Coordinates of C-alpha atoms in Angstrom, one line a residue:
M67 CA -11.0 0.6 -9.7
R68 CA -10.5 -2.8 -11.2
Q69 CA -13.8 -4.8 -10.9
R70 CA -16.8 -5.5 -8.8
L71 CA -16.5 -8.3 -6.4
I72 CA -19.3 -8.9 -4.0
N73 CA -22.4 -11.0 -4.8
K74 CA -25.1 -8.6 -5.7
T75 CA -28.3 -10.5 -4.9
E76 CA -29.1 -7.9 -2.3
P77 CA -30.2 -4.6 -3.9
Q78 CA -27.3 -2.2 -3.5
E79 CA -29.6 0.8 -3.2
T80 CA -30.9 -0.5 0.1
L81 CA -27.6 -1.0 1.8
W82 CA -27.4 2.3 3.4
Q83 CA -30.9 2.2 4.9
E84 CA -31.0 1.5 8.6
T85 CA -34.7 0.5 9.2
L86 CA -37.1 -1.8 7.2
L87 CA -40.9 -1.3 7.3
Q88 CA -42.9 -4.5 7.1
G89 CA -46.6 -5.2 7.3
D90 CA -47.9 -7.0 10.4
S91 CA -50.3 -9.6 9.0
I92 CA -52.1 -10.1 12.3
S93 CA -52.7 -6.4 13.4
G94 CA -52.4 -4.8 10.0
R95 CA -50.0 -2.3 11.5
T96 CA -46.7 -1.4 10.0
A97 CA -43.8 -2.8 12.3
V98 CA -40.3 -1.6 12.5
V99 CA -37.8 -4.4 12.4
A100 CA -34.8 -3.7 14.7
Q101 CA -31.6 -3.2 12.9
P102 CA -28.0 -3.4 14.3
I103 CA -26.5 -0.4 16.1
S104 CA -25.3 2.5 13.9
L105 CA -21.7 2.8 12.8
Q106 CA -21.5 5.9 14.9
S107 CA -22.5 3.9 18.1
L108 CA -20.2 1.1 17.1
L109 CA -17.3 3.4 17.1
L110 CA -18.1 6.0 19.9
D111 CA -20.5 4.4 22.3
S112 CA -18.6 2.8 25.2
T113 CA -21.8 1.5 26.8
I114 CA -22.8 -1.0 24.0
T115 CA -23.0 -4.6 24.9
K116 CA -20.7 -7.4 23.7
E117 CA -23.5 -8.9 21.6
D118 CA -24.2 -5.4 20.0
W119 CA -20.6 -4.9 19.2
I120 CA -20.4 -8.3 17.5
E121 CA -23.6 -8.0 15.5
G122 CA -22.6 -4.4 14.6
V123 CA -19.2 -5.5 13.2
K124 CA -20.9 -8.3 11.1
H125 CA -23.5 -5.8 9.8
H126 CA -21.3 -2.8 9.0
S127 CA -18.3 -4.7 7.6
K128 CA -20.5 -6.4 5.1
R129 CA -22.0 -3.0 4.1
V130 CA -18.7 -1.2 3.9
T131 CA -17.2 -4.0 1.9
N132 CA -20.0 -4.3 -0.4
L133 CA -20.0 -0.6 -1.3
L134 CA -16.4 0.3 -1.4
L135 CA -14.9 -2.8 -2.9
N136 CA -17.7 -2.7 -5.6
D137 CA -16.8 1.1 -6.4
Q138 CA -20.1 2.4 -5.3
I139 CA -18.8 5.6 -3.9
E140 CA -21.9 7.7 -4.0
E141 CA -23.9 4.9 -2.3
F142 CA -21.2 4.8 0.4
N143 CA -21.4 8.5 0.9
Q144 CA -25.2 8.1 1.6
Y145 CA -24.5 5.3 3.9
L146 CA -22.1 7.5 5.9
S147 CA -24.7 10.2 6.1
S148 CA -27.3 7.7 7.4
Q149 CA -24.9 6.6 10.2
W150 CA -23.9 9.8 11.8
G151 CA -26.3 11.4 14.3
S152 CA -25.8 14.3 16.7
E153 CA -22.4 14.2 18.4
T154 CA -22.5 14.7 22.2
G155 CA -18.8 15.4 22.6
E156 CA -15.4 13.9 22.3
S157 CA -14.9 10.3 23.0
Q158 CA -11.9 9.7 25.1
A159 CA -12.2 5.9 24.5
L160 CA -11.8 6.6 20.7
K161 CA -8.8 8.9 21.1
A162 CA -7.0 6.3 23.3
I163 CA -7.1 3.5 20.6
D164 CA -3.8 2.8 19.0
Y165 CA -4.4 1.4 15.6
R166 CA -0.7 0.6 14.8
P167 CA -0.4 -2.7 16.9
V168 CA -3.6 -3.8 15.7
L169 CA -2.9 -3.4 12.0
Q170 CA 0.6 -4.6 12.5
D171 CA -0.7 -7.9 13.7
L172 CA -3.7 -8.3 11.3
L173 CA -1.8 -7.2 8.1
Q174 CA 1.2 -9.3 9.1
T175 CA -1.3 -12.2 9.5
A176 CA -2.4 -11.4 5.9
I177 CA 1.2 -11.8 4.8
L178 CA 1.3 -15.1 6.5
I179 CA -1.8 -16.3 4.8
E180 CA -0.5 -15.5 1.4
H181 CA 3.1 -16.9 2.4
S182 CA 1.4 -20.1 3.7
T183 CA 0.2 -20.9 0.2
I184 CA 3.3 -20.4 -1.7
P185 CA 5.5 -23.4 -0.6
P186 CA 2.6 -26.0 -0.9
Y187 CA 2.0 -24.6 -4.4
L188 CA 5.6 -24.8 -5.3
T189 CA 6.1 -28.2 -3.8
A190 CA 3.2 -29.7 -5.9
L191 CA 4.6 -27.8 -9.0
Y192 CA 8.2 -29.1 -8.5
S193 CA 7.2 -32.6 -7.9
I194 CA 5.7 -32.9 -11.4
K195 CA 8.2 -34.7 -13.6
D196 CA 9.8 -32.6 -16.4
G197 CA 7.7 -32.6 -19.6
K198 CA 4.7 -34.2 -17.8
N199 CA 1.3 -32.6 -17.0
T200 CA 2.1 -29.4 -18.8
L201 CA -1.3 -27.7 -18.5
A202 CA -1.5 -28.5 -14.9
S203 CA 1.9 -27.2 -14.3
Q204 CA 1.2 -23.9 -15.9
I205 CA -2.0 -23.5 -13.9
I206 CA -0.1 -24.1 -10.5
R207 CA 2.7 -21.9 -11.6
S208 CA 0.4 -19.1 -12.4
V209 CA -1.3 -19.3 -9.0
A210 CA 2.0 -19.4 -7.1
V211 CA 3.3 -16.4 -8.9
E212 CA 0.1 -14.4 -8.1
E213 CA 0.3 -15.4 -4.4
M214 CA 3.7 -13.8 -4.3
L215 CA 2.2 -10.7 -5.9
H216 CA -0.5 -10.7 -3.2
M217 CA 2.2 -10.9 -0.4
I218 CA 4.0 -7.9 -2.0
M219 CA 0.8 -5.9 -2.2
V220 CA 0.0 -6.5 1.4
C221 CA 3.5 -5.2 2.2
N222 CA 2.5 -2.1 0.2
V223 CA -0.5 -1.6 2.5
M224 CA 1.6 -1.9 5.5
N225 CA 4.1 0.6 4.2
A226 CA 1.3 2.9 3.3
V227 CA 0.2 3.1 7.0
S228 CA 3.8 3.4 8.1
I229 CA 4.2 -0.1 9.6
Q230 CA 7.3 -2.2 8.6
P231 CA 6.2 -5.5 6.9
H232 CA 8.3 -8.7 7.7
V233 CA 8.5 -11.6 5.3
N234 CA 11.8 -13.2 6.3
Q235 CA 11.9 -13.5 10.1
E236 CA 11.6 -16.9 11.7
Q237 CA 8.3 -16.0 13.5
N238 CA 6.8 -15.1 10.1
Y239 CA 7.6 -18.5 8.5
P240 CA 4.7 -21.0 8.0
V241 CA 5.3 -24.4 9.7
Y242 CA 3.8 -27.3 8.0
P243 CA 1.3 -29.0 8.4
M244 CA -0.6 -26.0 9.7
K245 CA -4.1 -24.5 9.7
L246 CA -4.6 -21.1 8.1
P247 CA -5.1 -18.4 10.7
M248 CA -8.8 -18.3 10.3
N249 CA -11.8 -20.5 11.3
V250 CA -11.1 -23.5 9.0
D251 CA -11.1 -27.3 9.6
F252 CA -8.5 -28.5 7.2
Y253 CA -4.6 -28.6 7.3
V254 CA -2.3 -27.3 4.7
G255 CA 1.0 -29.1 4.1
L256 CA 3.9 -29.9 1.8
E257 CA 2.8 -32.7 -0.6
K258 CA 3.4 -34.0 -4.1
F259 CA 1.2 -33.3 -7.0
S260 CA -2.0 -35.4 -6.4
T261 CA -5.7 -35.3 -6.1
N262 CA -5.3 -34.8 -2.4
S263 CA -2.9 -31.8 -2.7
I264 CA -5.1 -30.1 -5.3
A265 CA -8.2 -30.8 -3.3
T266 CA -6.4 -28.9 -0.4
F267 CA -5.6 -26.0 -2.8
I268 CA -9.4 -25.8 -3.8
A269 CA -10.2 -25.6 -0.1
I270 CA -7.6 -22.8 0.5
E271 CA -9.2 -20.8 -2.3
S272 CA -12.8 -21.4 -1.6
P273 CA -15.1 -18.4 -2.4
S274 CA -17.1 -16.6 0.2
D275 CA -20.3 -16.8 -1.9
P276 CA -22.0 -20.3 -2.6
L277 CA -23.2 -19.3 -6.1
V278 CA -21.5 -18.1 -9.2
K279 CA -22.6 -17.2 -12.7
A280 CA -22.5 -20.1 -15.1
P281 CA -19.6 -19.4 -17.7
T282 CA -20.7 -18.4 -21.1
Y283 CA -17.4 -16.8 -22.4
D284 CA -16.4 -19.4 -25.0
E285 CA -13.0 -18.3 -26.2
P286 CA -10.1 -20.7 -26.4
V287 CA -8.4 -21.2 -23.0
E288 CA -4.9 -19.8 -22.5
V289 CA -3.0 -22.0 -21.6
N290 CA 0.5 -19.0 12.9
T291 CA -0.2 -16.0 14.5
F292 CA -3.7 -16.9 15.7
S293 CA -4.7 -19.6 18.2
A294 CA -7.6 -21.9 17.2
K295 CA -9.2 -21.2 20.6
S296 CA -12.1 -18.6 21.1
F297 CA -11.3 -15.2 22.5
S298 CA -13.3 -13.5 25.0
L299 CA -14.4 -9.9 24.5
E300 CA -13.4 -7.2 27.1
E301 CA -16.3 -5.2 28.3
N302 CA -16.6 -1.5 27.1
N303 CA -13.3 -1.7 25.1
F304 CA -14.1 -3.7 22.0
W305 CA -11.7 -2.2 19.5
T306 CA -8.6 -4.2 20.7
L307 CA -6.4 -6.6 19.0
E308 CA -7.6 -9.5 21.0
N309 CA -11.3 -8.7 20.4
M310 CA -10.7 -8.2 16.6
K311 CA -8.8 -11.4 16.3
G312 CA -11.5 -13.2 18.3
F313 CA -14.2 -11.9 15.9
I314 CA -12.2 -13.3 13.0
M315 CA -11.6 -16.6 14.6
E316 CA -15.3 -17.0 15.2
N317 CA -16.7 -15.6 12.0
V318 CA -14.1 -15.8 9.1
H319 CA -14.0 -19.0 7.1
T320 CA -12.3 -18.1 3.9
I321 CA -9.5 -15.9 2.7
G322 CA -11.9 -13.6 0.9
E323 CA -13.9 -13.1 4.2
Y324 CA -10.5 -12.3 6.0
Y325 CA -9.8 -9.5 3.5
D326 CA -13.4 -8.2 3.9
V327 CA -13.1 -7.9 7.6
L328 CA -9.5 -6.6 7.5
F329 CA -10.7 -4.0 5.0
F330 CA -13.5 -2.9 7.3
Y331 CA -11.0 -2.6 10.3
I332 CA -8.8 -0.4 8.1
T333 CA -11.7 1.8 7.2
V334 CA -12.7 2.0 10.8
F335 CA -9.2 3.2 11.8
Q336 CA -9.2 5.7 9.0
I337 CA -12.6 7.0 10.3
M338 CA -11.2 7.2 13.8
A339 CA -8.1 9.1 12.6
Y340 CA -10.3 11.6 10.7
Y341 CA -12.5 12.1 13.8
N342 CA -9.5 12.8 16.0
E343 CA -7.8 15.1 13.6
H344 CA -10.9 17.1 12.6
G345 CA -13.2 16.7 15.5
K346 CA -16.0 15.5 13.3
L347 CA -17.0 12.4 11.5
P348 CA -16.3 12.1 7.8
Q349 CA -19.2 12.8 5.4
S350 CA -17.8 11.4 2.2
F351 CA -15.2 9.0 0.7
E352 CA -13.2 11.9 -0.6
E353 CA -12.7 13.2 3.0
L354 CA -11.8 9.7 4.2
N355 CA -9.5 8.7 1.3
T356 CA -6.2 10.4 2.2
G357 CA -4.3 11.5 5.3
G358 CA -5.2 9.9 8.5
I359 CA -3.4 6.6 8.9
F360 CA -1.9 6.8 5.5
K361 CA 1.4 8.4 6.6
G362 CA 3.8 5.9 5.0
D363 CA 6.9 6.9 2.8
P364 CA 5.7 6.6 -0.8
A365 CA 9.4 5.7 -1.7
K366 CA 9.0 2.3 -0.1
Q367 CA 6.1 1.3 -2.5
I368 CA 6.7 -1.5 -4.9
R369 CA 5.3 -0.1 -8.1
P370 CA 4.2 -2.1 -11.3
E371 CA 7.3 -1.3 -13.3
Q372 CA 9.4 -2.8 -10.4
Y373 CA 7.6 -6.2 -10.3
Y374 CA 8.8 -8.9 -12.6
G375 CA 6.2 -11.5 -12.1
S376 CA 3.6 -12.5 -14.6
G377 CA -0.1 -12.5 -14.0
G378 CA -2.1 -10.0 -12.1
K379 CA -1.5 -6.3 -11.6
L380 CA 0.5 -4.7 -8.7
H381 CA -0.9 -1.7 -7.0
A382 CA 1.0 0.9 -5.1
V383 CA -0.9 2.2 -2.0
E384 CA -0.9 5.8 -0.7
A385 CA -4.5 6.2 0.3
L386 CA -7.7 4.2 1.0
A387 CA -8.3 4.0 -2.7
G388 CA -5.1 2.0 -3.0
V389 CA -6.1 -0.5 -0.4
I390 CA -9.4 -1.0 -2.3
A391 CA -7.5 -1.7 -5.5
V392 CA -5.2 -4.2 -3.7
F393 CA -8.0 -6.1 -2.0
Q394 CA -10.0 -6.2 -5.3
E395 CA -7.0 -7.8 -7.0
I396 CA -6.4 -10.3 -4.3
K397 CA -10.0 -11.2 -3.9
G398 CA -10.7 -11.3 -7.7
Q399 CA -7.7 -13.6 -8.4
G400 CA -8.6 -15.9 -5.6
E401 CA -12.3 -16.4 -5.8
G402 CA -13.6 -14.7 -8.8
A403 CA -14.9 -11.1 -9.7
D404 CA -18.5 -10.0 -10.4
D405 CA -20.1 -13.3 -9.3
S406 CA -18.2 -15.1 -12.1
I407 CA -15.5 -17.7 -12.4
F408 CA -13.1 -15.2 -13.8
D409 CA -10.7 -13.0 -11.9
V410 CA -11.9 -10.1 -13.9
D411 CA -14.9 -9.6 -16.2
P412 CA -13.9 -11.3 -19.5
S413 CA -15.0 -8.2 -21.4
Q414 CA -12.3 -6.1 -19.6
F415 CA -9.5 -8.6 -20.0
E416 CA -7.6 -7.7 -23.2
E417 CA -5.6 -10.9 -23.4
G418 CA -8.5 -13.4 -22.9
A419 CA -10.3 -14.6 -19.8
E420 CA -8.4 -15.9 -16.9
L421 CA -10.1 -18.0 -14.1
A422 CA -9.8 -17.3 -10.4
H423 CA -7.6 -19.6 -8.4
Y424 CA -10.4 -21.7 -7.0
F425 CA -11.7 -22.5 -10.4
R426 CA -8.3 -23.2 -12.0
F427 CA -7.6 -25.8 -9.4
K428 CA -11.0 -27.4 -9.9
E429 CA -10.1 -27.8 -13.6
V430 CA -7.0 -29.7 -12.7
F431 CA -8.9 -31.9 -10.1
H432 CA -11.7 -32.7 -12.4
E433 CA -9.4 -32.9 -15.5
H434 CA -11.7 -30.6 -17.6
F435 CA -11.8 -26.9 -18.5
Y436 CA -14.9 -24.8 -17.6
L437 CA -15.1 -22.9 -20.9
G438 CA -17.2 -24.7 -23.5
G439 CA -19.0 -26.9 -20.9
K440 CA -22.8 -27.3 -20.4
Y441 CA -24.1 -26.1 -17.1
E442 CA -27.8 -25.8 -17.7
P443 CA -28.5 -28.8 -15.3
F444 CA -26.9 -26.9 -12.4
M445 CA -28.3 -23.4 -13.1
D446 CA -31.1 -21.6 -11.4
E447 CA -33.5 -19.2 -13.1
N448 CA -31.0 -16.4 -12.7
G449 CA -28.2 -18.2 -14.5
M450 CA -26.4 -18.9 -11.2
M451 CA -24.9 -22.3 -10.2
P452 CA -23.1 -23.6 -7.2
V453 CA -19.4 -22.8 -6.9
T454 CA -18.9 -26.6 -6.4
T455 CA -20.2 -27.3 -9.8
P456 CA -17.5 -29.4 -11.7
P457 CA -16.0 -28.1 -15.0
T458 CA -17.5 -30.0 -18.0
G459 CA -15.6 -28.5 -20.9
K460 CA -13.0 -30.0 -23.0
P461 CA -10.5 -32.4 -21.4
L462 CA -7.5 -31.2 -19.5
P463 CA -5.2 -34.2 -19.6
V464 CA -3.7 -35.1 -16.1
D465 CA -1.5 -38.1 -15.3
W466 CA -1.4 -38.3 -11.5
N467 CA 1.3 -40.9 -11.5
E468 CA 3.8 -38.6 -13.1
A469 CA 5.1 -37.0 -9.9
Y470 CA 7.9 -37.9 -7.6
P471 CA 6.8 -39.9 -4.6
M472 CA 7.8 -37.2 -2.1
K473 CA 7.4 -37.8 1.6
E474 CA 4.6 -35.5 3.1
N475 CA 5.7 -32.6 5.1
P476 CA 9.4 -33.5 5.3
K477 CA 11.7 -32.0 7.8
L478 CA 15.4 -31.4 7.6
S479 CA 15.8 -33.7 10.6
D480 CA 14.5 -36.5 8.4
Y481 CA 17.8 -36.3 6.4
A482 CA 20.2 -36.3 9.4
H483 CA 21.3 -39.9 8.6
N484 CA 22.5 -38.9 5.2
K485 CA 25.1 -35.9 5.2
E486 CA 24.8 -35.3 1.5
L487 CA 21.0 -35.3 1.5
Y488 CA 21.0 -33.1 4.6
A489 CA 23.4 -30.7 2.9
Q490 CA 21.0 -30.5 -0.1
G491 CA 18.0 -29.8 2.0
L492 CA 19.8 -27.1 3.9
E493 CA 21.0 -25.4 0.7
F494 CA 17.4 -25.4 -0.5
N495 CA 16.3 -23.7 2.6
K496 CA 19.0 -21.1 2.3
T497 CA 18.0 -20.4 -1.3
Y498 CA 14.4 -19.8 -0.1
R499 CA 15.7 -17.6 2.6
R500 CA 17.6 -15.6 0.1
L501 CA 14.5 -15.2 -2.0
L502 CA 12.6 -13.8 1.0
D503 CA 15.5 -11.6 1.9
A504 CA 15.4 -10.1 -1.5
I505 CA 11.7 -9.4 -1.1
Q506 CA 12.2 -7.9 2.4
S507 CA 15.0 -5.6 1.2
A508 CA 12.7 -4.5 -1.7
V509 CA 9.7 -3.7 0.7
E510 CA 12.1 -1.8 2.9
G511 CA 12.8 0.8 -0.1
N512 CA 15.5 -1.1 -2.1
Q513 CA 13.1 -2.2 -5.0
K514 CA 15.9 -3.2 -7.3
D515 CA 16.6 -6.1 -5.1
L516 CA 13.4 -7.7 -6.3
E517 CA 15.2 -8.5 -9.5
K518 CA 17.3 -11.2 -7.5
S519 CA 14.1 -13.2 -6.8
I520 CA 13.9 -14.4 -10.4
M521 CA 17.4 -16.1 -10.0
Y522 CA 16.4 -17.6 -6.7
M523 CA 13.2 -19.0 -8.1
Y524 CA 15.1 -20.8 -10.9
A525 CA 17.6 -22.1 -8.3
L526 CA 14.6 -23.4 -6.1
K527 CA 13.2 -25.6 -8.7
E528 CA 16.6 -27.3 -9.6
Q529 CA 17.3 -27.9 -5.9
A530 CA 13.8 -29.2 -5.2
V531 CA 14.0 -31.7 -8.0
G532 CA 17.4 -32.7 -6.8
L533 CA 15.8 -33.6 -3.5
M534 CA 12.8 -35.2 -4.9
N535 CA 15.1 -37.7 -6.9
Q536 CA 16.6 -38.9 -3.5
P537 CA 14.9 -42.0 -2.1
L538 CA 14.3 -42.0 1.6
D539 CA 12.8 -45.5 2.0
E540 CA 11.0 -48.0 -0.2
Q541 CA 7.8 -45.8 -0.4
S542 CA 8.9 -42.2 -0.5
N543 CA 11.6 -39.7 -1.7
A544 CA 13.0 -36.6 0.0
G545 CA 11.6 -33.2 -0.7
P546 CA 12.0 -29.4 0.1
T547 CA 11.2 -28.5 3.7
F548 CA 10.9 -24.7 3.5
E549 CA 12.2 -24.3 7.0
Y550 CA 13.8 -21.1 8.4
T551 CA 17.5 -21.2 8.2
N552 CA 20.2 -18.9 9.2
L553 CA 22.6 -17.8 6.5

């Protein structure tokens, strides 16, 4: 596996224990503090209450994620053993659950999350005038490329569980301005390169954990499928799409947290599949890893040698271990690995340390690099500092005025009065559609079509800059709209 991801302030060896003994200072007796229901009850007991189900998902999703995404397989095996009691017979409710529509929706939403970040990042990048803000441009470009990598890897996960991913259909297009399909209170839109757009990107990539290890690696730096409403839970049938989405809308606030809960759901369905196939609950990760829901055609996987993007590593998925590798990559690149600001432990990164997306954008916003800075005033006794700590290393020059004054969240309809401008905007949208069509064809098994995406990326920039040079009024210019377009 690639790296450890989860904050390790809680001793990992206690994660599989289900009771905690504490001294009662009044009576002197030892009291047993109630813990959430067991994983077995969470999966098999149709009599548990709504409150028990919610608390159980919170508790066990954290534990499963902590263990498996941190490669603690032996501890996970111990955790499984601690969860399974005596079985009283088959659970018809368990057998009746159809995982496919649930994972179709939740994984497709993960694709939308990744897709939703790409046009805003590209818009800010394209708005920077040629030859200006070179370092900032490199940072934004690197993140945009990695978001496309994330989208393709989520497609690999869908193909692994024999569910067709979609990236080019109208209902899968983000529409700006929009909120990410999670419990967040900010909007994502198409804006020029500015402090406001970079601040939005920082919010998008916010880490789940509030603390991070202060950087000490001092080498030179290389340069809407959800509604915002609450969902009610149906009594005695909690493993439904509506209930699982409802849990996410109430409890998930960052992209990293979304992937944590999604990973837990995938693991739950794999446990269910094993139970239904073998008549017993799995006792180890080895039993759980293969088979079950992983029935997809390996020929549809996009593999590292077929991906031409730079930055990050693409993982094929044929078992639960592949999902772990994908989610480690996505979470590490977005919010940092092993409690650090880096997307992988610097000692494991042969080409030099690379920061996670959140911290790369903070460098641009604060116009300084992290590495080489002084963070002692922000650090606690364990060398941890708030993730909000600004970078204080050497300057990263930024000229916020060297960007085209693009209208925020433009629509093709804004150009209806100008036939030439309308035609330019339409052609940009067609090029973007062709880019997504090439990715769609690739994830359907025609991997060579991924090569076409390079040509379309170059065309997109040229067409976007052409739009941004066209005045709309005295204050703003035109810009790309990234709207769905028929070819």
